[in-house]
Short mmCIF file of C-alpha atoms in Angstrom, two decimals:
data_model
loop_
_atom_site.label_atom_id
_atom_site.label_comp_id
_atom_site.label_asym_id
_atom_site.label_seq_id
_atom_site.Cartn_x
_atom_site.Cartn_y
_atom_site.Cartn_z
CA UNK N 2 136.81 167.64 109.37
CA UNK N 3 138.60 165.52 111.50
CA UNK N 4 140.27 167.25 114.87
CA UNK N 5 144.41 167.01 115.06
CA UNK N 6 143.70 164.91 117.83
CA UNK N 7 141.78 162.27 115.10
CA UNK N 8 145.06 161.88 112.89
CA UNK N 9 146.51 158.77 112.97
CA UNK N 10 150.25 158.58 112.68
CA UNK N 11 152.77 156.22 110.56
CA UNK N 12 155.62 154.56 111.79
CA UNK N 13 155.94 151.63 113.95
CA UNK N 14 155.39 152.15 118.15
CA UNK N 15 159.20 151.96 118.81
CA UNK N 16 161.39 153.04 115.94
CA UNK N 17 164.18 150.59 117.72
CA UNK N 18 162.47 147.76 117.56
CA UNK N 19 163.68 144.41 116.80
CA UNK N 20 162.85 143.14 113.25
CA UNK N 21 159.27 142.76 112.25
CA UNK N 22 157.19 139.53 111.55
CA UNK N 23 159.06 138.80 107.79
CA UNK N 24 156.46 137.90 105.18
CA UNK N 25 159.13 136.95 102.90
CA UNK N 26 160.14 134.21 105.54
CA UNK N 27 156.10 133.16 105.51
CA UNK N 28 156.14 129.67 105.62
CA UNK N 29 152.55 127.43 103.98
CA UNK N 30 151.15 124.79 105.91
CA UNK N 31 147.98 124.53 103.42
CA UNK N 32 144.74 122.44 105.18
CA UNK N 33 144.68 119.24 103.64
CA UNK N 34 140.33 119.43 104.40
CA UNK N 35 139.03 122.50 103.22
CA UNK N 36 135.94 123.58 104.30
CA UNK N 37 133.01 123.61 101.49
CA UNK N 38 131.75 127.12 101.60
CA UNK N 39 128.34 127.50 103.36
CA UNK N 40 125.16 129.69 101.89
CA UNK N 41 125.89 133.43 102.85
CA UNK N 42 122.19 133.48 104.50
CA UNK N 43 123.56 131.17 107.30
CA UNK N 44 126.77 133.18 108.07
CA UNK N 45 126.95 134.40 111.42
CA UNK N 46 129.33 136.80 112.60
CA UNK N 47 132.24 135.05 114.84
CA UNK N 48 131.15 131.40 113.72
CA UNK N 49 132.11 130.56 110.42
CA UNK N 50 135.81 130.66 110.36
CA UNK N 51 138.18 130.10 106.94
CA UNK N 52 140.73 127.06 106.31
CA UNK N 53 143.48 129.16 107.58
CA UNK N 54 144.81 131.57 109.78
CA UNK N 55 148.46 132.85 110.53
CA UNK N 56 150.63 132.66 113.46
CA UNK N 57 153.79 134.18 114.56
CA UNK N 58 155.78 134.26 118.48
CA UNK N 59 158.18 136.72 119.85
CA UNK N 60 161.04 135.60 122.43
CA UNK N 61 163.48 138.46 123.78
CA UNK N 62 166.10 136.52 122.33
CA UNK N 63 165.60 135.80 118.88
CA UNK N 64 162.75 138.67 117.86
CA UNK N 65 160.00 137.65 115.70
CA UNK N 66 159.25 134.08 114.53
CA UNK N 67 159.19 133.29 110.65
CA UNK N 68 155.47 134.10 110.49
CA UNK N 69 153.65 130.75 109.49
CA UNK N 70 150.25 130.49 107.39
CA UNK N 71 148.62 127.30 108.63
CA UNK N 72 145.41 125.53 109.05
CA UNK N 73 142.83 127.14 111.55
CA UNK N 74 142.97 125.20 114.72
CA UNK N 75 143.56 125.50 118.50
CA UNK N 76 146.93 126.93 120.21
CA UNK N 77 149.08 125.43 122.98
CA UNK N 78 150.03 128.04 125.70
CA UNK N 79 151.32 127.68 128.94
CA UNK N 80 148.38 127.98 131.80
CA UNK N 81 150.16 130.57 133.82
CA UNK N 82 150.99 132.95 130.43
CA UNK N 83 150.43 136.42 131.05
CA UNK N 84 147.39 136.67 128.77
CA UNK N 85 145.34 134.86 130.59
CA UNK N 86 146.97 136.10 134.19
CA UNK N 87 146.87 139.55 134.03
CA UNK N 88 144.84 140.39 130.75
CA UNK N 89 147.60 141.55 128.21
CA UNK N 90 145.68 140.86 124.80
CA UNK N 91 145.19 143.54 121.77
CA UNK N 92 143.08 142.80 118.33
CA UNK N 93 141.88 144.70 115.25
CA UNK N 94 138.55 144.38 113.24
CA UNK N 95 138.63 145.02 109.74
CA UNK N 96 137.10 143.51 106.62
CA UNK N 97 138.37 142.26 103.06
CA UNK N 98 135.26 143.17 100.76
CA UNK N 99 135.24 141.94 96.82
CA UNK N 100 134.56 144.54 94.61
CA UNK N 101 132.67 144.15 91.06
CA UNK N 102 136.09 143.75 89.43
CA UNK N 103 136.68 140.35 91.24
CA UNK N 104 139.65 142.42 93.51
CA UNK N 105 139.88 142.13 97.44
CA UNK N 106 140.14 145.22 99.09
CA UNK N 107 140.85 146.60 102.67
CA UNK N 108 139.12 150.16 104.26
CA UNK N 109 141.60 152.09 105.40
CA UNK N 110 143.75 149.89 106.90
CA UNK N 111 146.69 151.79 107.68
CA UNK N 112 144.46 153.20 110.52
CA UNK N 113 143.80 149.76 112.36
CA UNK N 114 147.47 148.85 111.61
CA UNK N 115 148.43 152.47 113.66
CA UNK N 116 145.92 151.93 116.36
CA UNK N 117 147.49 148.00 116.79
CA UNK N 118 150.65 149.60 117.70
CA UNK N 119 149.53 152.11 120.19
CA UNK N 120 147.35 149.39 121.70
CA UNK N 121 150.75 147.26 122.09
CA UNK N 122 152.83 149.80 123.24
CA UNK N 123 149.88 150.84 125.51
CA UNK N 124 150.21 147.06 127.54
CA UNK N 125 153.93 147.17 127.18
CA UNK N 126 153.67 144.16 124.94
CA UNK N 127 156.61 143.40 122.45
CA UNK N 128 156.63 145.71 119.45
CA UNK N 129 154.74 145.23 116.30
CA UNK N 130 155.06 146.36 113.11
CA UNK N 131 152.14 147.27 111.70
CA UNK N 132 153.05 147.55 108.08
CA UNK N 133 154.27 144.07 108.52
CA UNK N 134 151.29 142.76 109.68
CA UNK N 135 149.49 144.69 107.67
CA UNK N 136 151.28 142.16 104.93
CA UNK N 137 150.67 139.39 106.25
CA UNK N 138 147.10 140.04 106.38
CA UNK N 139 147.07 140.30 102.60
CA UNK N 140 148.67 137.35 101.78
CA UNK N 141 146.10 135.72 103.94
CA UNK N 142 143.15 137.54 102.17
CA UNK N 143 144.75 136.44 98.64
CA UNK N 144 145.37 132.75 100.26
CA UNK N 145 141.51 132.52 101.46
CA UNK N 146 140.08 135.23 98.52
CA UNK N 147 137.22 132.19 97.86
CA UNK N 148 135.69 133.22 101.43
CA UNK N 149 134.98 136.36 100.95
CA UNK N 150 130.86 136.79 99.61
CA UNK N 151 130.43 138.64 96.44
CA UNK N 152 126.64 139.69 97.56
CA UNK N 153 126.78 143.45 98.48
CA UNK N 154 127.32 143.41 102.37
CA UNK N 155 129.07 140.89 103.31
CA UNK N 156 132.66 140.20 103.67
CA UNK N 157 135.83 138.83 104.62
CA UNK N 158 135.95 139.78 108.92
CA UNK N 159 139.84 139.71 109.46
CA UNK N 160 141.31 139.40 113.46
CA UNK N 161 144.80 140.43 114.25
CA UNK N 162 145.57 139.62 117.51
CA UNK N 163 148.28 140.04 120.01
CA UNK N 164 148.75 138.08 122.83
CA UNK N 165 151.05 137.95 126.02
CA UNK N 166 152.65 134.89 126.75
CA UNK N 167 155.13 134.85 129.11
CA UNK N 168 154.42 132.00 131.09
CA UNK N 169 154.41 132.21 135.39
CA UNK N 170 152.84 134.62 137.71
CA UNK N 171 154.43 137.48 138.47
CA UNK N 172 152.94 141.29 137.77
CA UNK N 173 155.09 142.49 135.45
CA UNK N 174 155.05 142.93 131.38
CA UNK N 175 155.35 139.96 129.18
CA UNK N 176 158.49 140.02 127.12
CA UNK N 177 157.07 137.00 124.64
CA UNK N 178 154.06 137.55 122.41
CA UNK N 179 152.10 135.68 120.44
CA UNK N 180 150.35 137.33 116.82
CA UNK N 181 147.85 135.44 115.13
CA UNK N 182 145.18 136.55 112.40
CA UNK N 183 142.03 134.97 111.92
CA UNK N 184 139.69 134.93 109.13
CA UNK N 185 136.05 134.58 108.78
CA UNK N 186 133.03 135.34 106.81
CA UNK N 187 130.12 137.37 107.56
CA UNK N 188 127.27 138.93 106.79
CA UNK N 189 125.51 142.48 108.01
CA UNK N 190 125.78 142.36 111.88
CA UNK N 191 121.80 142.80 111.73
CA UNK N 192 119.79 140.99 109.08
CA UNK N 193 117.64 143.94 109.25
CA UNK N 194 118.84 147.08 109.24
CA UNK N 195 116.20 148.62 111.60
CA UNK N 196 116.27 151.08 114.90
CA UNK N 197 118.45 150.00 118.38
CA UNK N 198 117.20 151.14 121.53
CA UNK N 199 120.01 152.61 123.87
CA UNK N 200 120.27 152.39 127.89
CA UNK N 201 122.00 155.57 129.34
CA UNK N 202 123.91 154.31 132.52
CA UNK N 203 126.06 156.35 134.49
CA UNK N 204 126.67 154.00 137.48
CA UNK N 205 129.36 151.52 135.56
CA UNK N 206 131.22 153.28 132.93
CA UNK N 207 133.35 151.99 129.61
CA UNK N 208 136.56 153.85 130.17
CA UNK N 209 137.62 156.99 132.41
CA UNK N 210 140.78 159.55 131.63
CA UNK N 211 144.33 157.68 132.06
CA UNK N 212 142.68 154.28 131.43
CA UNK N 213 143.29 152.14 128.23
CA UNK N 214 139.94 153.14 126.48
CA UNK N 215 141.56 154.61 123.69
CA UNK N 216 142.92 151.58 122.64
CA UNK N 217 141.54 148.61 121.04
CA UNK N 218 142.22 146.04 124.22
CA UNK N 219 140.36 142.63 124.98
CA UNK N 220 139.97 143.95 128.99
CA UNK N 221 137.76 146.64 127.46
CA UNK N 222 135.12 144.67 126.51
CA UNK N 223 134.11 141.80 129.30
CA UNK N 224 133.24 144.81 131.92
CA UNK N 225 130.39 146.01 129.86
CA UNK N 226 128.54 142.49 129.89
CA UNK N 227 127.04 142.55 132.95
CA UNK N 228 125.80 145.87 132.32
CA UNK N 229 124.76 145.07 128.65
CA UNK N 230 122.63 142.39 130.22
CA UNK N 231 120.93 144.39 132.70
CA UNK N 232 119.65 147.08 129.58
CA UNK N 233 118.42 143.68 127.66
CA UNK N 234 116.39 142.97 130.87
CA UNK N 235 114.70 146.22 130.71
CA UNK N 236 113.91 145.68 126.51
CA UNK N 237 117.06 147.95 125.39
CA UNK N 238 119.35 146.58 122.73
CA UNK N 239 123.04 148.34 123.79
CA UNK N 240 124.04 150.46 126.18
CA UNK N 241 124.81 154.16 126.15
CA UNK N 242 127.63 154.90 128.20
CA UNK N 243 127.99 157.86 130.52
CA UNK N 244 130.72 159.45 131.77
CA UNK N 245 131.79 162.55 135.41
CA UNK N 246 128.63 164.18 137.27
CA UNK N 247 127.19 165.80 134.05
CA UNK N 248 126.79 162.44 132.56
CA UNK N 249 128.71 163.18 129.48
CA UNK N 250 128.24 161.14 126.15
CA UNK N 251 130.68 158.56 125.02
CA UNK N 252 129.60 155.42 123.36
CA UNK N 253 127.16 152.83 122.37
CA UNK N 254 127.72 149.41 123.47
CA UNK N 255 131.25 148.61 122.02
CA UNK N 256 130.61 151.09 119.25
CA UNK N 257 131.12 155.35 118.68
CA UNK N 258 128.04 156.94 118.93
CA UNK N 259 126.94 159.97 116.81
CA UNK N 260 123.83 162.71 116.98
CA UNK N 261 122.36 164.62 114.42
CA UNK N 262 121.59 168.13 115.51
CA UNK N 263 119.75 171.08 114.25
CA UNK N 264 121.88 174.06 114.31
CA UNK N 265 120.67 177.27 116.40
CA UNK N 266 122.45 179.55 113.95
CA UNK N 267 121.49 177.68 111.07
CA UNK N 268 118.58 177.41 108.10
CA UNK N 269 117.98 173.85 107.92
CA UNK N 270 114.72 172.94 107.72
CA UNK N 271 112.53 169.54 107.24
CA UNK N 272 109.22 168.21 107.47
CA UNK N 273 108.68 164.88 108.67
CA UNK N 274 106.06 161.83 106.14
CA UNK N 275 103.86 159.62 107.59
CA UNK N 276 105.92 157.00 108.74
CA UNK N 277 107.68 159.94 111.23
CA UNK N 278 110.64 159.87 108.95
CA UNK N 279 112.25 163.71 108.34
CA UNK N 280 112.94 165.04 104.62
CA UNK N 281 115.46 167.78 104.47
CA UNK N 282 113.99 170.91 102.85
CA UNK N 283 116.59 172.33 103.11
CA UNK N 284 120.50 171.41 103.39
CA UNK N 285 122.01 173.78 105.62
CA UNK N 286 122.14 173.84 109.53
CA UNK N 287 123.16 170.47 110.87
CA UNK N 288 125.76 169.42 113.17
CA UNK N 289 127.19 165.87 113.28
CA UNK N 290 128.44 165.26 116.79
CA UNK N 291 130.51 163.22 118.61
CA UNK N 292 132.51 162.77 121.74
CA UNK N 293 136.28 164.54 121.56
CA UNK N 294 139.06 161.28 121.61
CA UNK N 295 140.19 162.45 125.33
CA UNK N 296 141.63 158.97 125.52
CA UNK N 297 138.12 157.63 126.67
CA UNK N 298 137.30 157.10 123.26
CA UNK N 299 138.10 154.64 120.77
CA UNK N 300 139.30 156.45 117.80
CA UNK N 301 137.29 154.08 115.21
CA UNK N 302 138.09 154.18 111.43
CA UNK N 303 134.60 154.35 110.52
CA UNK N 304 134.22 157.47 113.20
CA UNK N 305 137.18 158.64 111.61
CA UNK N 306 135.79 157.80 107.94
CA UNK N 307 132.62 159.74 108.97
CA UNK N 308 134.00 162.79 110.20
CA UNK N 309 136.26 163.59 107.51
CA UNK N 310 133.63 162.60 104.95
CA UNK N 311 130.75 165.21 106.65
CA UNK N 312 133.30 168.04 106.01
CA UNK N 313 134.44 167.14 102.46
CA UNK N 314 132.85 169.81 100.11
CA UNK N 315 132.81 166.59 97.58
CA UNK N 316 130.79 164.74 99.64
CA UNK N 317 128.42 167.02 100.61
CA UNK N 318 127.99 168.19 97.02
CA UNK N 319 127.51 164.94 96.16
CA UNK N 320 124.71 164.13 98.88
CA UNK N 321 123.55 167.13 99.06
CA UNK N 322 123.96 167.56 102.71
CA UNK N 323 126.39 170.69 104.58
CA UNK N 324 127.06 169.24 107.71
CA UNK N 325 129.18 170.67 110.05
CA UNK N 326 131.15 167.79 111.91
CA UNK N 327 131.73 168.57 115.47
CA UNK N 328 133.89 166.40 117.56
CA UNK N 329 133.12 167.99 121.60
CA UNK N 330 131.49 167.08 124.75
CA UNK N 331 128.10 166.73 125.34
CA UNK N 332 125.71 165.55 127.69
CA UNK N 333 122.42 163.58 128.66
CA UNK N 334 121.24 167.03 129.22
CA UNK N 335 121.94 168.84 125.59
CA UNK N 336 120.37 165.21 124.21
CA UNK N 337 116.92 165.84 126.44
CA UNK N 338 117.47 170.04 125.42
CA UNK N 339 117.72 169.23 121.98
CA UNK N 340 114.72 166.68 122.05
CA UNK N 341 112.27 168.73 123.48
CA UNK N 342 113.48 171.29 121.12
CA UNK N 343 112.73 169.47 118.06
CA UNK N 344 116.40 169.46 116.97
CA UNK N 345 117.48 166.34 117.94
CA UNK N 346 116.97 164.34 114.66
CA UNK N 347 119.20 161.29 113.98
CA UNK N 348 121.32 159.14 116.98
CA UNK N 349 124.01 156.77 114.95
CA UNK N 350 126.11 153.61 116.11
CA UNK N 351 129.29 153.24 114.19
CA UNK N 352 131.86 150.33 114.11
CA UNK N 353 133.03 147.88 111.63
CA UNK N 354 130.42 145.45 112.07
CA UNK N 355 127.92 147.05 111.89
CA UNK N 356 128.98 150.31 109.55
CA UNK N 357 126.09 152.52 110.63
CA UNK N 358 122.80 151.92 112.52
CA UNK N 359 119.93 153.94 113.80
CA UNK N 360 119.07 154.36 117.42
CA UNK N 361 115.76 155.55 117.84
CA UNK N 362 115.40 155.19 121.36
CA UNK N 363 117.33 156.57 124.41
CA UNK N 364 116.03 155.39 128.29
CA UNK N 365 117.39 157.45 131.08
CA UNK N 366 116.52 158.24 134.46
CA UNK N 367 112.69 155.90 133.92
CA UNK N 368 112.20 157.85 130.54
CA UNK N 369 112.47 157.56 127.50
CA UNK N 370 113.91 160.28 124.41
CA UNK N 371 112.44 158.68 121.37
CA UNK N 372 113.45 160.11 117.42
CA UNK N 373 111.95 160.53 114.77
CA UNK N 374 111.77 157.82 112.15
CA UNK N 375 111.84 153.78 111.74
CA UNK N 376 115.11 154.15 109.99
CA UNK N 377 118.15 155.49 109.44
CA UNK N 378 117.95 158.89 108.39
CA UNK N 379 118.98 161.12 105.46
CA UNK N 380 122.62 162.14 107.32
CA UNK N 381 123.16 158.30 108.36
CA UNK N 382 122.20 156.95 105.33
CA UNK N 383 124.25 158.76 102.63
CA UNK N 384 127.22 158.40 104.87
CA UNK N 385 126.44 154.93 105.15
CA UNK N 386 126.10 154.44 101.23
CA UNK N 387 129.46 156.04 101.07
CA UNK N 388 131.00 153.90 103.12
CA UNK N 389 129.87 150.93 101.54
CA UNK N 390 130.14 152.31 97.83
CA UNK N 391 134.38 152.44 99.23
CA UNK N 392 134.36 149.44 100.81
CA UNK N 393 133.04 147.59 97.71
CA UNK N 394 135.14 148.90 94.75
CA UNK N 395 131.91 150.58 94.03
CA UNK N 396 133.85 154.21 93.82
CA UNK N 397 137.27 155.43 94.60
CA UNK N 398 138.03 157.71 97.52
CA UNK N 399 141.14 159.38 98.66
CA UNK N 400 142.89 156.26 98.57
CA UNK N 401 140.71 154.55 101.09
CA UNK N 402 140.17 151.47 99.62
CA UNK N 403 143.42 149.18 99.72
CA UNK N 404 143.49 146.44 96.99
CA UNK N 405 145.39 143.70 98.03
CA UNK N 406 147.68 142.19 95.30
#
């Protein structure tokens, strides 16, 4: 199961904060050009965007605009606004998916609306009510429900974003804000859901102890192009990022990062086919790892989806599997240990793009640790059945899947 330090918590950031965005106040602008809908085979993720997307400002004054659904189009800020000055801009990812009985329905996302908060509070922006947005987001979904694909794997990609936007320099927090939500429709990040090759590095890293990598923040991200590009260069796909002397595991790229391991006080045993894939022979003896959220890590709801579901006696009845779900730190060293070993059987990439996917390739130091298999796994894939089988109305779970009315 999860660790304590994994729960996310309810409530707002600042239980004396000024009155939330007030969906009852939502005001309708509806596009007067909708867009025709395009075939799902030519969606690609961050292009295609819906007719509409919401919009809402914050002044010290007066609190919270009357939140406004209106056509999706540019904004007008101020050049000198804080966002683009000193970097104070926070966003979500999550997805509206349509299940078989024609309802759209949300993962988990009391989770993203907690993490929005702390990510706010974390850039002293104004406070936001997550359960607030969390409703406007919903009326949005129900507003553009004829966006969202009905093929198995695709879905409704939904952006909450908050923005600084107190205009002039000066280094200080911004006391205005801007929220806006946008929607779009997409398809599996990869076409094909085959094997990415990871790039250890060590020399740049993704986020250190104290820093804001915990938190879902746009200043995150941009520092790990340069680096990203220098791992295509050399034929990876993502990078695996390192962290301290003993080059301790964090993530993937701009994902959490898994390994499947073979337990040394365990009876798990496989055999691997002709196509270098492993069969479990039998279930016990596997740990599912991951990186401890020290505040370096992103605490990701489908890392947090994984972990609780690898040590639910349900699911692992139902798949068959007895993992043992380990959230602690580990280290290009264990990974080459365990390699050599023969334990090291499945590396995983999580995030809400992309779900789950394979890595079966890790360079470091001019070598290479490669895995077994051309494919995900038997621990990635019935985790990542699950996960979809949720997502899609397929099967209910714990109250994970959020139907919007």
């Amino acid at each position: 199961m999860a660790s304590p330090a994994s729960t996310q918590t309810c409530g707002s950031a600042n239980p004396e904060s000024p009155a939330p965005p007030d969906a009852s106040k939502l005001k309708i602008t509806h596009s007067k050009t909708p867009k025709p809908l395009q075939p799902v085979e030519t969606l690609r993720f961050g292009q295609t965007f819906s007719d509409h997307m919401i919009v809402a400002n914050y002044d010290p004054e007066t609190g919270w605009s009357a939140p406004e659904i209106k056509p999706h189009g540019p904004i007008t800020l101020d050049p000198s606004c804080s966002c683009f000055q000193y970097g104070g801009n926070v966003f979500e990812g999550m997805k509206a998916y349509l299940g078989p009985d024609g309802k759209a329905r949300l993962f988990r996302p009391d989770l993203n609306m907690r993490r929005l908060e702390r990510s706010c509070a974390r850039l002293a922006l104004p406070p936001i009510d997550g359960d607030a947005v969390l409703e406007l987001i919903q009326r949005l979904v129900d507003l553009e429900r004829r966006w969202i694909p009905k093929e198995s794997g695709y879905s409704l990609y939904l952006r909450p974003t908050v923005i600084a936007t107190k205009p002039g320099l000066g280094v200080m927090a911004s006391d205005h804000a801007m929220l806006y939500i946008l929607a779009m429709p997409t398809g599996p990040f990869y076409r094909v859901l085959k094997p990415v090759a990871l790039f250890a590095v060590s020399e740049n890293v993704r986020a250190w102890p104290g820093g804001t990598g915990g938190h879902k923040i746009a200043g995150n991200y941009s520092p790990g192009f340069l680096p990203q590009q220098t791992a295509a260069e050399k034929g990876y796909d993502h990078i695996l990022w390192l962290f301290g002397d003993d080059r301790r595991i964090t993530e993937a790229g701009a994902m959490n990062f898994f390994v499947v391991v073979k337990r040394d006080d365990g009876d798990g045993e496989f055999q691997f086919d002709m196509f270098d894939m492993y069969h479990l022979l039998s279930v016990e003896g596997l740990d599912l790892i991951t990186a401890p959220l020290d505040g370096t890590i992103l605490p990701g709801v489908t890392r947090a989806s994984c972990l609780a579901l690898a040590g639910d006696p349900e699911f692992q009845k139902e798949s068959s599997l007895r993992l043992h779900p380990q959230e602690m730190v580990y280290t290009m060293s264990d990974l080459e240990k365990w390699s050599s070993e023969g334990k090291f059987l499945e590396a995983l990439a999580l995030g809400t793009s992309v779900i789950i996917i394979p890595c079966n390739k890790i360079g470091y130091e001019g070598k290479d640790i490669v895995l077994p298999g051309a494919g995900l796994g038997p621990v990635g894939t019935a985790l990542r059945k699950k996960i979809l089988d949720i997502q899609e109305g397929r099967t209910e779970w714990k109250g994970w899947g959020v139907v919007c009315p």
